[in-house]
Amino acid sequence: MLSRLWLKGALKLSKKNTSVVAKQRRAGWTYLAPATLLIAIMSFWPMIQAFLMSLKTGSSANMQWAEPLFYNYKRILSDKLFIRSVGNTFLYLIIQVPIMLVLAMLLAQMLNNKDLKFKGLFRTCVFLPCATSLVSYSLIFKSMFATNGLVNSVLLNLGIIDTNINFLGTTSTARVIIIIALIWRWTGYNMVFYLAGLQGIEYSVYEAAKIDGANSWQTFWRITVPLLKPTIVMTGVMSINGTLQLFDESVNLTSGGPANSTITMSHYIYQNSFGDFVANFGYASAMSFIVFVMVAVLSAINMKVGDKRD
């Protein structure tokens, strides 16, 4: 008798728990449904449409399925200008991203010092470039590094150069200017993430390391970097994503020149869609999908390398 009563009670309790879990699941999906639907409509559906468009050729008013179907993708392999844009973009990525992230981490470490005065002012000054309009700061850099701009005037007055340098008209210097502009613009943005991560680390950890005889380098390398690893991975993924889609600097600083030597992938895609070239949305969509795959693969590698969980 007692066993039957116990079994009935257990069944009732199980049903009650099951109903509570089911209600929680329904409530969760109810709250997630609007955002999920919005993401599907605004993100995934355009991706599918872009892929389908990449299989077509012709003008926007009369697009037809390509013959063969992957004609646009085969065309990419023989497009020297697209290959050059890929090389330029990865050059900016390889040089600018590591320098920017290391500089952002060092600045965050310095500005996280509890004994530093005017920390708020210094943090604002470092972050301020990020609040500047992309077009505005590109135009400012363009005027500064013009043949008769501020930089040439300063160098001439200091006796460092004898004649004005055409910074934006020479391939090597134009690429350097783009890299400098990117570092100036985005270092403060990444510094904020590192600063937030550092403020989540208890100061007692550093005090314990100091008592144990650890120097500043050992403390930074063995405490700060491991504890900031999730933030480093996140900023790395965002920086790779942003650099592979680099557009404003190429358009506003150098216009892709001289002779398309600084053009980026996004800039070239724009030219094939709305720029100087004949509008070819099918070919532009194929290039966009290639960029999408690059972003996905590099982000996955970055996250895999940064994930050291067992």
CSV table of C-alpha atoms in Angstrom, one decimal:
chain,number,residue,atom,x,y,z
A,1,MET,CA,0.0,0.0,0.0
A,2,LEU,CA,2.7,2.4,1.0
A,3,SER,CA,4.7,1.5,-2.2
A,4,ARG,CA,1.6,2.3,-4.4
A,5,LEU,CA,1.1,5.7,-2.7
A,6,TRP,CA,4.8,6.5,-3.1
A,7,LEU,CA,4.6,5.5,-6.8
A,8,LYS,CA,1.6,7.7,-7.3
A,9,GLY,CA,3.3,10.6,-5.6
A,10,ALA,CA,6.4,10.2,-7.7
A,11,LEU,CA,4.4,10.1,-10.9
A,12,LYS,CA,2.5,13.3,-10.0
A,13,LEU,CA,5.7,15.0,-9.1
A,14,SER,CA,7.3,13.9,-12.3
A,15,LYS,CA,4.4,15.1,-14.4
A,16,LYS,CA,4.5,18.4,-12.5
A,17,ASN,CA,8.2,18.9,-13.1
A,18,THR,CA,7.7,17.9,-16.8
A,19,SER,CA,4.9,20.5,-17.2
A,20,VAL,CA,7.1,23.2,-15.6
A,21,VAL,CA,10.0,22.4,-17.9
A,22,ALA,CA,7.7,22.4,-20.9
A,23,LYS,CA,6.3,25.7,-19.9
A,24,GLN,CA,9.7,27.1,-19.5
A,25,ARG,CA,10.7,25.9,-23.0
A,26,ARG,CA,7.6,27.3,-24.6
A,27,ALA,CA,8.3,30.6,-22.9
A,28,GLY,CA,11.9,30.6,-24.0
A,29,TRP,CA,10.9,29.9,-27.7
A,30,THR,CA,8.2,32.6,-27.4
A,31,TYR,CA,10.8,35.2,-26.5
A,32,LEU,CA,13.3,33.9,-29.0
A,33,ALA,CA,10.9,33.6,-31.9
A,34,PRO,CA,10.8,37.4,-32.9
A,35,ALA,CA,14.6,37.7,-32.9
A,36,THR,CA,15.0,34.4,-34.7
A,37,LEU,CA,12.5,35.3,-37.4
A,38,LEU,CA,14.1,38.8,-37.8
A,39,ILE,CA,17.6,37.3,-38.2
A,40,ALA,CA,16.4,34.7,-40.6
A,41,ILE,CA,14.7,37.3,-42.8
A,42,MET,CA,17.3,40.0,-42.6
A,43,SER,CA,20.5,37.8,-42.6
A,44,PHE,CA,20.0,34.2,-43.8
A,45,TRP,CA,17.5,34.9,-46.5
A,46,PRO,CA,19.7,37.6,-48.2
A,47,MET,CA,22.7,35.1,-48.0
A,48,ILE,CA,20.7,32.5,-49.8
A,49,GLN,CA,19.5,35.0,-52.4
A,50,ALA,CA,23.1,36.3,-52.8
A,51,PHE,CA,24.3,32.7,-53.5
A,52,LEU,CA,21.6,32.1,-56.0
A,53,MET,CA,22.4,35.4,-57.7
A,54,SER,CA,26.1,34.4,-57.9
A,55,LEU,CA,25.0,31.6,-60.2
A,56,LYS,CA,23.5,34.1,-62.7
A,57,THR,CA,24.9,36.4,-65.4
A,58,GLY,CA,23.6,39.4,-67.2
A,59,SER,CA,22.4,42.8,-66.3
A,60,SER,CA,20.1,43.4,-63.3
A,61,ALA,CA,17.1,43.7,-65.5
A,62,ASN,CA,17.8,40.5,-67.4
A,63,MET,CA,19.6,38.0,-65.3
A,64,GLN,CA,19.8,34.4,-66.4
A,65,TRP,CA,21.3,31.2,-65.0
A,66,ALA,CA,25.0,31.0,-66.0
A,67,GLU,CA,26.3,28.3,-68.3
A,68,PRO,CA,28.1,26.5,-66.8
A,69,LEU,CA,26.4,27.2,-63.5
A,70,PHE,CA,29.6,28.1,-61.6
A,71,TYR,CA,30.9,30.4,-64.4
A,72,ASN,CA,31.3,33.4,-62.1
A,73,TYR,CA,33.4,31.4,-59.6
A,74,LYS,CA,35.6,30.1,-62.4
A,75,ARG,CA,36.0,33.7,-63.6
A,76,ILE,CA,37.2,34.8,-60.2
A,77,LEU,CA,40.2,32.4,-60.5
A,78,SER,CA,41.4,34.2,-63.6
A,79,ASP,CA,40.6,37.8,-62.5
A,80,LYS,CA,44.0,39.3,-61.7
A,81,LEU,CA,42.5,42.4,-60.2
A,82,PHE,CA,40.4,40.4,-57.7
A,83,ILE,CA,43.5,38.4,-56.8
A,84,ARG,CA,45.4,41.7,-56.3
A,85,SER,CA,42.6,42.9,-54.0
A,86,VAL,CA,42.8,39.7,-52.0
A,87,GLY,CA,46.5,40.2,-51.6
A,88,ASN,CA,46.1,43.8,-50.5
A,89,THR,CA,43.4,42.9,-48.0
A,90,PHE,CA,45.5,40.1,-46.5
A,91,LEU,CA,48.5,42.4,-46.4
A,92,TYR,CA,46.5,44.9,-44.3
A,93,LEU,CA,45.2,42.0,-42.1
A,94,ILE,CA,48.6,40.4,-41.4
A,95,ILE,CA,50.3,43.7,-40.5
A,96,GLN,CA,47.6,45.8,-39.0
A,97,VAL,CA,45.6,43.4,-36.8
A,98,PRO,CA,48.5,42.1,-34.7
A,99,ILE,CA,50.0,45.6,-34.2
A,100,MET,CA,46.6,47.0,-33.3
A,101,LEU,CA,45.6,44.3,-30.8
A,102,VAL,CA,49.0,44.3,-29.1
A,103,LEU,CA,48.9,48.1,-28.8
A,104,ALA,CA,45.4,48.0,-27.5
A,105,MET,CA,46.3,45.5,-24.8
A,106,LEU,CA,49.3,47.5,-23.7
A,107,LEU,CA,47.3,50.7,-23.5
A,108,ALA,CA,44.6,48.9,-21.5
A,109,GLN,CA,47.2,47.5,-19.1
A,110,MET,CA,48.7,51.0,-18.6
A,111,LEU,CA,45.3,52.7,-18.2
A,112,ASN,CA,44.1,50.0,-15.7
A,113,ASN,CA,46.7,51.2,-13.2
A,114,LYS,CA,44.8,52.2,-10.0
A,115,ASP,CA,47.4,54.8,-9.1
A,116,LEU,CA,47.2,56.6,-12.5
A,117,LYS,CA,45.7,60.1,-12.4
A,118,PHE,CA,43.3,61.4,-15.0
A,119,LYS,CA,42.5,57.9,-16.2
A,120,GLY,CA,39.2,59.0,-17.5
A,121,LEU,CA,40.8,61.7,-19.7
A,122,PHE,CA,43.4,59.3,-21.1
A,123,ARG,CA,40.8,56.6,-21.8
A,124,THR,CA,38.6,59.1,-23.6
A,125,CYS,CA,41.5,60.4,-25.7
A,126,VAL,CA,42.5,56.9,-26.8
A,127,PHE,CA,38.9,55.9,-27.6
A,128,LEU,CA,38.0,59.2,-29.3
A,129,PRO,CA,39.2,58.2,-32.8
A,130,CYS,CA,36.6,55.3,-32.7
A,131,ALA,CA,33.8,57.9,-32.3
A,132,THR,CA,35.0,59.7,-35.4
A,133,SER,CA,33.1,59.2,-38.7
A,134,LEU,CA,34.8,56.7,-41.0
A,135,VAL,CA,34.5,59.1,-43.9
A,136,SER,CA,35.6,62.1,-41.9
A,137,TYR,CA,38.8,60.6,-40.6
A,138,SER,CA,39.6,59.2,-44.0
A,139,LEU,CA,39.4,62.7,-45.5
A,140,ILE,CA,41.4,64.1,-42.7
A,141,PHE,CA,44.2,61.6,-43.3
A,142,LYS,CA,44.0,62.3,-47.0
A,143,SER,CA,44.5,66.0,-46.4
A,144,MET,CA,47.3,65.4,-43.9
A,145,PHE,CA,49.3,63.1,-46.3
A,146,ALA,CA,48.6,65.1,-49.4
A,147,THR,CA,51.6,66.3,-51.5
A,148,ASN,CA,51.2,69.8,-49.9
A,149,GLY,CA,49.7,68.5,-46.7
A,150,LEU,CA,50.7,68.9,-43.0
A,151,VAL,CA,53.0,65.9,-42.9
A,152,ASN,CA,55.1,67.0,-45.9
A,153,SER,CA,55.3,70.6,-44.4
A,154,VAL,CA,56.5,69.3,-41.1
A,155,LEU,CA,59.1,67.0,-42.6
A,156,LEU,CA,60.4,69.8,-44.9
A,157,ASN,CA,60.7,72.2,-42.0
A,158,LEU,CA,62.6,69.7,-39.9
A,159,GLY,CA,65.0,69.1,-42.8
A,160,ILE,CA,64.1,65.4,-43.0
A,161,ILE,CA,63.2,65.5,-46.7
A,162,ASP,CA,64.2,67.9,-49.5
A,163,THR,CA,61.1,67.6,-51.7
A,164,ASN,CA,57.4,66.8,-51.1
A,165,ILE,CA,56.6,63.1,-51.0
A,166,ASN,CA,53.5,61.8,-52.9
A,167,PHE,CA,52.4,59.5,-50.1
A,168,LEU,CA,49.0,58.6,-51.6
A,169,GLY,CA,50.4,58.4,-55.2
A,170,THR,CA,53.0,55.7,-54.4
A,171,THR,CA,52.0,52.1,-53.9
A,172,SER,CA,54.2,51.3,-50.9
A,173,THR,CA,53.5,54.5,-49.0
A,174,ALA,CA,49.8,54.5,-49.8
A,175,ARG,CA,49.5,51.0,-48.2
A,176,VAL,CA,51.4,52.2,-45.2
A,177,ILE,CA,49.0,55.2,-44.8
A,178,ILE,CA,46.0,52.8,-44.9
A,179,ILE,CA,47.6,50.6,-42.2
A,180,ILE,CA,48.4,53.7,-40.0
A,181,ALA,CA,44.9,55.0,-40.4
A,182,LEU,CA,43.4,51.6,-39.4
A,183,ILE,CA,45.6,51.4,-36.3
A,184,TRP,CA,44.7,54.9,-35.3
A,185,ARG,CA,41.0,54.3,-35.8
A,186,TRP,CA,40.5,50.9,-34.2
A,187,THR,CA,43.1,50.6,-31.4
A,188,GLY,CA,40.9,52.5,-28.9
A,189,TYR,CA,37.9,50.4,-29.8
A,190,ASN,CA,39.7,47.1,-28.9
A,191,MET,CA,41.3,48.7,-25.9
A,192,VAL,CA,37.8,49.2,-24.3
A,193,PHE,CA,37.2,45.4,-24.5
A,194,TYR,CA,40.6,44.6,-22.9
A,195,LEU,CA,40.1,47.3,-20.2
A,196,ALA,CA,36.7,45.7,-19.3
A,197,GLY,CA,38.4,42.3,-19.1
A,198,LEU,CA,41.2,43.6,-16.9
A,199,GLN,CA,38.7,45.3,-14.5
A,200,GLY,CA,37.1,41.8,-14.1
A,201,ILE,CA,40.4,40.4,-12.7
A,202,GLU,CA,40.8,40.8,-9.0
A,203,TYR,CA,43.7,43.0,-8.0
A,204,SER,CA,44.6,40.6,-5.2
A,205,VAL,CA,45.8,38.1,-7.9
A,206,TYR,CA,48.5,40.6,-9.0
A,207,GLU,CA,49.4,41.3,-5.4
A,208,ALA,CA,49.9,37.6,-4.7
A,209,ALA,CA,52.1,37.3,-7.8
A,210,LYS,CA,54.1,40.3,-6.7
A,211,ILE,CA,54.6,38.7,-3.3
A,212,ASP,CA,55.8,35.5,-4.9
A,213,GLY,CA,58.5,37.5,-6.8
A,214,ALA,CA,56.9,37.7,-10.2
A,215,ASN,CA,58.1,40.7,-12.3
A,216,SER,CA,55.9,42.8,-14.6
A,217,TRP,CA,56.5,40.7,-17.7
A,218,GLN,CA,55.8,37.4,-15.9
A,219,THR,CA,52.7,38.9,-14.4
A,220,PHE,CA,51.5,40.1,-17.8
A,221,TRP,CA,52.3,36.9,-19.6
A,222,ARG,CA,51.2,34.3,-17.0
A,223,ILE,CA,48.2,36.1,-15.5
A,224,THR,CA,46.8,38.8,-17.7
A,225,VAL,CA,47.1,37.1,-21.1
A,226,PRO,CA,45.5,33.7,-20.0
A,227,LEU,CA,42.7,35.5,-18.1
A,228,LEU,CA,42.0,37.7,-21.1
A,229,LYS,CA,42.1,34.8,-23.7
A,230,PRO,CA,38.3,34.9,-24.4
A,231,THR,CA,38.5,38.7,-25.0
A,232,ILE,CA,41.5,38.3,-27.2
A,233,VAL,CA,39.7,35.7,-29.3
A,234,MET,CA,36.7,37.9,-29.6
A,235,THR,CA,38.7,41.0,-30.6
A,236,GLY,CA,40.7,38.8,-33.0
A,237,VAL,CA,37.5,37.5,-34.7
A,238,MET,CA,36.0,41.0,-35.0
A,239,SER,CA,39.2,42.5,-36.3
A,240,ILE,CA,39.6,39.8,-39.0
A,241,ASN,CA,36.0,40.2,-40.0
A,242,GLY,CA,36.3,43.9,-40.2
A,243,THR,CA,39.6,43.9,-42.1
A,244,LEU,CA,38.4,41.4,-44.7
A,245,GLN,CA,35.5,43.7,-45.4
A,246,LEU,CA,37.7,46.8,-45.5
A,247,PHE,CA,36.0,49.5,-47.7
A,248,ASP,CA,36.1,53.1,-46.5
A,249,GLU,CA,39.9,53.6,-46.3
A,250,SER,CA,40.4,52.2,-49.8
A,251,VAL,CA,37.6,54.3,-51.3
A,252,ASN,CA,38.2,57.6,-49.4
A,253,LEU,CA,42.0,57.6,-48.9
A,254,THR,CA,43.4,56.3,-52.1
A,255,SER,CA,40.4,55.5,-54.3
A,256,GLY,CA,42.1,52.1,-54.8
A,257,GLY,CA,45.1,53.7,-56.4
A,258,PRO,CA,47.6,54.2,-57.7
A,259,ALA,CA,46.5,51.9,-60.5
A,260,ASN,CA,44.4,49.8,-58.3
A,261,SER,CA,47.4,48.8,-56.2
A,262,THR,CA,45.7,49.4,-52.8
A,263,ILE,CA,42.2,48.3,-53.8
A,264,THR,CA,40.4,45.9,-51.3
A,265,MET,CA,38.0,43.1,-52.0
A,266,SER,CA,34.9,45.1,-50.8
A,267,HIS,CA,36.0,48.0,-52.9
A,268,TYR,CA,36.3,45.8,-56.0
A,269,ILE,CA,32.9,44.3,-55.3
A,270,TYR,CA,31.4,47.7,-55.0
A,271,GLN,CA,33.0,48.8,-58.3
A,272,ASN,CA,31.5,45.7,-60.0
A,273,SER,CA,28.0,46.5,-58.6
A,274,PHE,CA,27.7,50.3,-58.5
A,275,GLY,CA,31.0,51.9,-59.4
A,276,ASP,CA,33.0,52.6,-62.5
A,277,PHE,CA,32.6,49.1,-64.0
A,278,VAL,CA,29.5,47.7,-65.8
A,279,ALA,CA,27.0,46.6,-63.2
A,280,ASN,CA,27.4,42.8,-62.8
A,281,PHE,CA,25.5,41.7,-59.7
A,282,GLY,CA,26.0,38.0,-60.4
A,283,TYR,CA,29.8,38.3,-60.4
A,284,ALA,CA,29.8,40.7,-57.5
A,285,SER,CA,27.7,38.2,-55.5
A,286,ALA,CA,30.1,35.4,-56.3
A,287,MET,CA,33.0,37.5,-54.9
A,288,SER,CA,30.9,38.5,-51.9
A,289,PHE,CA,30.3,34.8,-51.2
A,290,ILE,CA,34.1,34.1,-51.4
A,291,VAL,CA,34.6,36.8,-48.8
A,292,PHE,CA,31.9,35.3,-46.6
A,293,VAL,CA,33.7,31.9,-46.8
A,294,MET,CA,37.1,33.5,-45.9
A,295,VAL,CA,35.6,35.3,-42.9
A,296,ALA,CA,33.9,32.1,-41.7
A,297,VAL,CA,37.1,30.0,-42.1
A,298,LEU,CA,39.5,32.4,-40.5
A,299,SER,CA,37.1,33.1,-37.6
A,300,ALA,CA,36.7,29.4,-37.0
A,301,ILE,CA,40.5,28.9,-37.0
A,302,ASN,CA,40.9,31.8,-34.6
A,303,MET,CA,38.3,30.4,-32.2
A,304,LYS,CA,39.7,26.9,-32.4
A,305,VAL,CA,43.2,28.1,-31.7
A,306,GLY,CA,42.0,30.2,-28.8
A,307,ASP,CA,39.8,27.5,-27.3
A,308,LYS,CA,42.1,25.4,-25.0
A,309,ARG,CA,39.3,23.6,-23.1
A,310,ASP,CA,39.8,19.9,-22.5
